[in-house]
Structure formats: C-alpha cells, structure tokens
Amino acid sequence: VLFLPELWMKVVAGIFAGVKLGNLATIAHDAAHNSLTASRRLNKIIAIISFLPCLFNYRLWILDHHILHHANTNSKIKDSYTPYSKEEYDSLSSFDRWKERLYRKPSFLVFGIYYIFERWSKAKLYPTTEMPDSMRKSAWKHFCLIAVFFLSFMLLLFNAPLYSNTSSLMAVLLGFFLPAYVFQTLYGFTVYVQHTHKRVAWFDVEPDRNAEGRQEFISVSLVFPDWLSFLMHNVYYHGAHHVCPAIP
C-alpha cells in the first residue's frame, strides 16, 4: 500500500492485507483453542498477537466464542446471525425488520456491515457490563493493548508522506479501512455460512445435545477445492471442529 507506485496496485495490496487478516484470525482461533502448538502459554501468546491486527479482544473472544458459542450453539444466546421466530420478527419496529432483511441478504457488501456493527463492536472489542466481573478487568487490559496498537498503526499511516510516495489519506484508507472492511466481510461471510442452512435448526430453549442439538447436525461444512481450503487453513470444514473443538 505504501510503496507500490500505482493506485490500483495499492488497492490490490489493501485487499490482500484484509485476506491475510482472515488468515491471522484463523491462526488465533486455533491457538486460543490450544490446538496450534503443544504449549498452552505459547498458544495464548500467538492468539493475542494474531488477534491484535484484527482488533479482536482476546479475553472477549474467550468469553464469546469458547464459553458462549461452543457451549450454546444455535440456542437463544446472542450469537452471530441468531434468527428471529416469526412472532419475534413481527414484533420488531419497521426499521428493525428492514435491518434484519438487509443483514440476511447473502451479499459481500452486507456481511461486513453486519459484523462490524452487530458483532465486532458489541462482542469483540471492549467489555460491557453484561460480561462476568471475573473477566472484565482482564478484558480492559486487552482493550488497552488494542488501543495502543491501533493508535501506533494510525500514526504510522498518517505520517506516510514522510517515508513513502503515499498521502496520509490514501495510507489510512487503503492501509487500514480497506483491509479492515475486507477482513470483517470475510469474517461475516464465514460465520453466516457456518450456521445458516435450511436443514440447520436453531432453538429457543437448550436442546438435547445428544439428539437434535448434536453439533454435527447444527453446523455447516463447505467444500472447496483442496488448494483453496489449504490457503484458508481449512476453516470451512466447520462441523468437525464443533464436534470436537480441539480439532483445528
């Protein structure tokens, strides 16, 4: 983004950076599950560092993904793309019904909007009063780490004219906002397809996890060509990971 000569090259580089943020998030996901290396301490360090460029709070990730998502898959906790019943949808305001229809469109423009405003900003960035007191102090420390990283990175981009042929505006737009939006779009797409299918049930009460609520029944695997799955760290073979989270 900073050193390539042509604008189109900078745009391609920004998109590529967003894709690589997706790879980092997958590495962080596996490390947080302690399935990346044999060392729990090393896994935690890798997870924190890999989540940092994604602006994901490690402690909030543990709460939202490990404690809530895996233990309560497709039930009535607040999760990505939790659907409404017909009665719940009808009771929404006109604006909220419009917003839900927008979010449900399988569009790469919308996936990023949904994840930024409905999931990342509410569950992956800074702690709220809803999270357990035992985790809040640690979550604030990780938020401060994210803030220091973000401000340092923005300062680096803003001063791009001092060391590159790129303006401050182009450096910030193509070096931060474009990669961040591409990443959030890929992440929104991923969580959408991993639990959205006409044969996948959601429950308004906790289901029997040995019957209709079995993990292989309520998670989706997408099949891609082997070379593409390799480049994506096999992230879309999601059912196996839900059956046993230790499977990366």
CSV table of C-alpha atoms in Angstrom, one decimal:
chain,number,residue,atom,x,y,z
A,1,VAL,CA,0.0,0.0,0.0
A,2,LEU,CA,2.7,2.4,0.9
A,3,PHE,CA,5.4,1.7,-1.6
A,4,LEU,CA,3.8,0.4,-4.8
A,5,PRO,CA,3.7,3.1,-7.5
A,6,GLU,CA,0.2,2.8,-9.0
A,7,LEU,CA,-3.2,3.3,-7.2
A,8,TRP,CA,-4.6,0.1,-8.5
A,9,MET,CA,-1.6,-1.8,-7.0
A,10,LYS,CA,-2.2,-0.1,-3.7
A,11,VAL,CA,-5.9,-1.2,-3.8
A,12,VAL,CA,-4.9,-4.8,-4.5
A,13,ALA,CA,-2.4,-4.7,-1.7
A,14,GLY,CA,-5.0,-3.4,0.7
A,15,ILE,CA,-7.4,-6.2,-0.3
A,16,PHE,CA,-4.7,-8.7,0.1
A,17,ALA,CA,-3.9,-7.4,3.6
A,18,GLY,CA,-7.6,-7.9,4.5
A,19,VAL,CA,-7.4,-11.5,3.3
A,20,LYS,CA,-4.3,-12.1,5.4
A,21,LEU,CA,-6.1,-10.7,8.4
A,22,GLY,CA,-8.5,-13.5,7.9
A,23,ASN,CA,-5.7,-16.0,8.0
A,24,LEU,CA,-4.4,-14.4,11.2
A,25,ALA,CA,-7.8,-14.7,12.8
A,26,THR,CA,-7.9,-18.4,12.0
A,27,ILE,CA,-4.5,-18.9,13.5
A,28,ALA,CA,-5.6,-17.0,16.6
A,29,HIS,CA,-8.8,-19.1,16.8
A,30,ASP,CA,-6.8,-22.3,16.8
A,31,ALA,CA,-4.2,-21.0,19.2
A,32,ALA,CA,-7.0,-19.8,21.6
A,33,HIS,CA,-8.4,-23.4,21.5
A,34,ASN,CA,-4.9,-24.7,22.4
A,35,SER,CA,-4.8,-26.7,19.2
A,36,LEU,CA,-2.0,-24.9,17.4
A,37,THR,CA,1.0,-25.9,19.5
A,38,ALA,CA,1.7,-28.2,22.4
A,39,SER,CA,2.3,-25.3,24.7
A,40,ARG,CA,-0.7,-23.5,26.3
A,41,ARG,CA,1.5,-20.5,27.1
A,42,LEU,CA,2.8,-20.2,23.5
A,43,ASN,CA,-0.8,-20.7,22.2
A,44,LYS,CA,-2.0,-17.8,24.3
A,45,ILE,CA,0.8,-15.5,23.1
A,46,ILE,CA,0.2,-16.4,19.5
A,47,ALA,CA,-3.6,-15.9,19.9
A,48,ILE,CA,-3.1,-12.4,21.5
A,49,ILE,CA,-0.6,-11.3,18.9
A,50,SER,CA,-2.6,-12.7,15.9
A,51,PHE,CA,-5.8,-11.1,17.1
A,52,LEU,CA,-4.2,-7.7,17.6
A,53,PRO,CA,-4.1,-6.6,13.9
A,54,CYS,CA,-7.7,-7.8,13.6
A,55,LEU,CA,-8.6,-5.5,16.6
A,56,PHE,CA,-10.1,-8.5,18.4
A,57,ASN,CA,-10.0,-8.6,22.2
A,58,TYR,CA,-8.5,-11.9,23.3
A,59,ARG,CA,-10.4,-12.1,26.6
A,60,LEU,CA,-13.7,-11.2,25.0
A,61,TRP,CA,-13.0,-13.8,22.3
A,62,ILE,CA,-12.7,-16.5,25.0
A,63,LEU,CA,-16.0,-15.5,26.6
A,64,ASP,CA,-18.0,-15.0,23.4
A,65,HIS,CA,-16.6,-18.0,21.4
A,66,HIS,CA,-15.5,-20.6,23.9
A,67,ILE,CA,-17.9,-20.1,26.8
A,68,LEU,CA,-21.0,-18.9,24.9
A,69,HIS,CA,-20.8,-20.1,21.3
A,70,HIS,CA,-19.5,-23.6,21.7
A,71,ALA,CA,-21.5,-24.4,24.8
A,72,ASN,CA,-24.7,-22.9,23.5
A,73,THR,CA,-24.5,-23.4,19.7
A,74,ASN,CA,-27.7,-22.3,17.9
A,75,SER,CA,-29.6,-21.6,21.1
A,76,LYS,CA,-31.0,-18.3,22.4
A,77,ILE,CA,-27.8,-16.6,23.5
A,78,LYS,CA,-26.8,-13.6,21.4
A,79,ASP,CA,-24.7,-15.0,18.6
A,80,SER,CA,-23.8,-14.3,15.0
A,81,TYR,CA,-26.9,-14.3,12.8
A,82,THR,CA,-29.2,-15.6,15.6
A,83,PRO,CA,-32.6,-15.8,13.8
A,84,TYR,CA,-35.9,-14.5,14.9
A,85,SER,CA,-39.0,-16.5,15.2
A,86,LYS,CA,-42.0,-15.3,13.1
A,87,GLU,CA,-43.6,-13.8,16.2
A,88,GLU,CA,-40.4,-12.1,17.2
A,89,TYR,CA,-39.8,-10.7,13.8
A,90,ASP,CA,-43.4,-9.4,13.5
A,91,SER,CA,-43.0,-7.5,16.9
A,92,LEU,CA,-39.9,-5.6,15.6
A,93,SER,CA,-40.2,-2.0,14.5
A,94,SER,CA,-40.3,-1.3,10.8
A,95,PHE,CA,-36.7,-0.1,10.9
A,96,ASP,CA,-35.5,-3.3,12.7
A,97,ARG,CA,-37.4,-5.5,10.2
A,98,TRP,CA,-35.7,-3.7,7.3
A,99,LYS,CA,-32.4,-4.0,9.0
A,100,GLU,CA,-32.9,-7.8,9.6
A,101,ARG,CA,-33.9,-8.3,5.9
A,102,LEU,CA,-30.7,-6.3,4.9
A,103,TYR,CA,-28.5,-8.4,7.2
A,104,ARG,CA,-29.9,-11.7,5.8
A,105,LYS,CA,-29.0,-10.8,2.2
A,106,PRO,CA,-26.1,-13.1,1.2
A,107,SER,CA,-24.1,-10.1,-0.1
A,108,PHE,CA,-20.4,-9.4,0.4
A,109,LEU,CA,-21.2,-5.7,0.9
A,110,VAL,CA,-23.6,-6.5,3.8
A,111,PHE,CA,-21.6,-9.2,5.5
A,112,GLY,CA,-19.0,-6.6,6.6
A,113,ILE,CA,-21.6,-4.1,7.7
A,114,TYR,CA,-23.4,-6.7,9.8
A,115,TYR,CA,-20.2,-8.0,11.6
A,116,ILE,CA,-18.8,-4.5,12.3
A,117,PHE,CA,-22.0,-3.1,13.8
A,118,GLU,CA,-23.6,-6.2,15.3
A,119,ARG,CA,-20.8,-8.4,16.5
A,120,TRP,CA,-17.3,-6.9,16.5
A,121,SER,CA,-18.2,-3.6,18.1
A,122,LYS,CA,-20.6,-5.3,20.6
A,123,ALA,CA,-18.8,-8.5,21.5
A,124,LYS,CA,-15.1,-8.5,20.3
A,125,LEU,CA,-13.7,-5.1,21.2
A,126,TYR,CA,-14.4,-3.7,24.6
A,127,PRO,CA,-16.0,-5.2,27.7
A,128,THR,CA,-19.6,-4.3,28.7
A,129,THR,CA,-21.5,-4.6,32.0
A,130,GLU,CA,-23.0,-7.8,30.8
A,131,MET,CA,-19.8,-9.8,31.0
A,132,PRO,CA,-18.7,-11.6,34.2
A,133,ASP,CA,-16.9,-9.5,36.7
A,134,SER,CA,-14.1,-12.1,36.9
A,135,MET,CA,-13.2,-11.4,33.2
A,136,ARG,CA,-13.8,-7.6,33.0
A,137,LYS,CA,-10.5,-6.4,34.4
A,138,SER,CA,-8.5,-8.7,32.0
A,139,ALA,CA,-10.7,-7.6,29.1
A,140,TRP,CA,-10.0,-3.9,29.8
A,141,LYS,CA,-6.2,-4.7,29.7
A,142,HIS,CA,-6.6,-6.3,26.3
A,143,PHE,CA,-8.6,-3.4,25.1
A,144,CYS,CA,-5.8,-1.0,26.2
A,145,LEU,CA,-3.4,-3.2,24.2
A,146,ILE,CA,-5.6,-2.9,21.2
A,147,ALA,CA,-5.9,0.9,21.6
A,148,VAL,CA,-2.1,1.3,21.8
A,149,PHE,CA,-1.6,-0.9,18.7
A,150,PHE,CA,-4.4,1.0,16.8
A,151,LEU,CA,-3.1,4.5,17.6
A,152,SER,CA,0.5,3.5,16.8
A,153,PHE,CA,-0.5,2.0,13.5
A,154,MET,CA,-2.7,5.0,12.6
A,155,LEU,CA,0.3,7.3,13.4
A,156,LEU,CA,2.5,5.3,11.2
A,157,LEU,CA,0.0,5.5,8.3
A,158,PHE,CA,-0.7,9.2,8.9
A,159,ASN,CA,3.0,10.0,8.6
A,160,ALA,CA,3.3,8.0,5.3
A,161,PRO,CA,4.3,11.1,3.2
A,162,LEU,CA,7.5,11.3,5.4
A,163,TYR,CA,8.8,8.0,4.2
A,164,SER,CA,6.8,6.9,1.1
A,165,ASN,CA,5.1,8.2,-2.0
A,166,THR,CA,1.6,7.9,-0.5
A,167,SER,CA,-0.6,10.6,1.0
A,168,SER,CA,-1.9,10.4,4.6
A,169,LEU,CA,-5.4,10.0,3.3
A,170,MET,CA,-4.6,7.1,0.9
A,171,ALA,CA,-2.4,5.4,3.5
A,172,VAL,CA,-5.2,5.4,6.1
A,173,LEU,CA,-8.0,4.5,3.6
A,174,LEU,CA,-6.1,1.7,1.8
A,175,GLY,CA,-3.8,0.7,4.7
A,176,PHE,CA,-6.4,0.5,7.4
A,177,PHE,CA,-10.0,0.9,6.4
A,178,LEU,CA,-9.9,-1.2,3.2
A,179,PRO,CA,-8.1,-4.2,4.8
A,180,ALA,CA,-10.3,-3.9,7.9
A,181,TYR,CA,-13.5,-4.0,5.9
A,182,VAL,CA,-12.3,-6.9,3.7
A,183,PHE,CA,-11.5,-8.8,6.9
A,184,GLN,CA,-14.8,-8.0,8.6
A,185,THR,CA,-16.6,-9.0,5.3
A,186,LEU,CA,-14.8,-12.4,5.2
A,187,TYR,CA,-15.5,-13.0,8.8
A,188,GLY,CA,-19.2,-12.1,8.5
A,189,PHE,CA,-19.5,-14.4,5.5
A,190,THR,CA,-17.7,-17.2,7.4
A,191,VAL,CA,-20.0,-17.1,10.5
A,192,TYR,CA,-23.0,-16.7,8.2
A,193,VAL,CA,-22.4,-19.9,6.2
A,194,GLN,CA,-21.1,-21.9,9.1
A,195,HIS,CA,-24.5,-22.0,10.9
A,196,THR,CA,-27.0,-20.9,8.2
A,197,HIS,CA,-28.8,-23.6,6.2
A,198,LYS,CA,-32.4,-24.7,5.7
A,199,ARG,CA,-31.6,-28.0,7.4
A,200,VAL,CA,-29.8,-26.5,10.4
A,201,ALA,CA,-32.1,-25.9,13.4
A,202,TRP,CA,-31.9,-23.1,16.0
A,203,PHE,CA,-33.6,-23.5,19.4
A,204,ASP,CA,-35.4,-21.2,21.8
A,205,VAL,CA,-34.6,-23.5,24.7
A,206,GLU,CA,-31.4,-25.5,25.3
A,207,PRO,CA,-31.7,-28.6,23.1
A,208,ASP,CA,-30.6,-32.2,23.9
A,209,ARG,CA,-27.0,-32.2,22.8
A,210,ASN,CA,-27.1,-35.9,22.3
A,211,ALA,CA,-30.2,-35.7,20.0
A,212,GLU,CA,-31.5,-32.8,17.8
A,213,GLY,CA,-28.9,-30.5,19.3
A,214,ARG,CA,-25.9,-32.6,18.3
A,215,GLN,CA,-23.1,-30.4,16.9
A,216,GLU,CA,-22.8,-32.3,13.6
A,217,PHE,CA,-26.5,-31.5,13.0
A,218,ILE,CA,-26.3,-27.8,13.6
A,219,SER,CA,-23.1,-26.7,12.0
A,220,VAL,CA,-22.3,-26.5,8.3
A,221,SER,CA,-19.2,-27.6,6.3
A,222,LEU,CA,-18.5,-26.0,2.9
A,223,VAL,CA,-16.4,-28.0,0.4
A,224,PHE,CA,-13.9,-26.0,-1.6
A,225,PRO,CA,-11.1,-27.2,-3.9
A,226,ASP,CA,-8.2,-28.6,-1.8
A,227,TRP,CA,-5.8,-25.9,-2.8
A,228,LEU,CA,-8.2,-23.2,-1.7
A,229,SER,CA,-9.0,-24.9,1.6
A,230,PHE,CA,-5.3,-25.1,2.3
A,231,LEU,CA,-4.9,-21.4,1.7
A,232,MET,CA,-7.9,-20.8,4.1
A,233,HIS,CA,-6.5,-23.2,6.8
A,234,ASN,CA,-9.5,-25.5,6.2
A,235,VAL,CA,-11.7,-23.1,8.1
A,236,TYR,CA,-14.9,-24.1,6.4
A,237,TYR,CA,-14.7,-27.7,7.5
A,238,HIS,CA,-16.6,-26.4,10.5
A,239,GLY,CA,-18.6,-29.5,11.6
A,240,ALA,CA,-15.6,-31.4,12.8
A,241,HIS,CA,-14.4,-28.5,14.9
A,242,HIS,CA,-17.8,-28.2,16.6
A,243,VAL,CA,-17.9,-31.9,17.3
A,244,CYS,CA,-14.5,-31.6,19.0
A,245,PRO,CA,-13.2,-28.0,19.4
A,246,ALA,CA,-9.6,-29.4,19.8
A,247,ILE,CA,-9.8,-30.2,16.1
A,248,PRO,CA,-8.3,-27.1,14.4
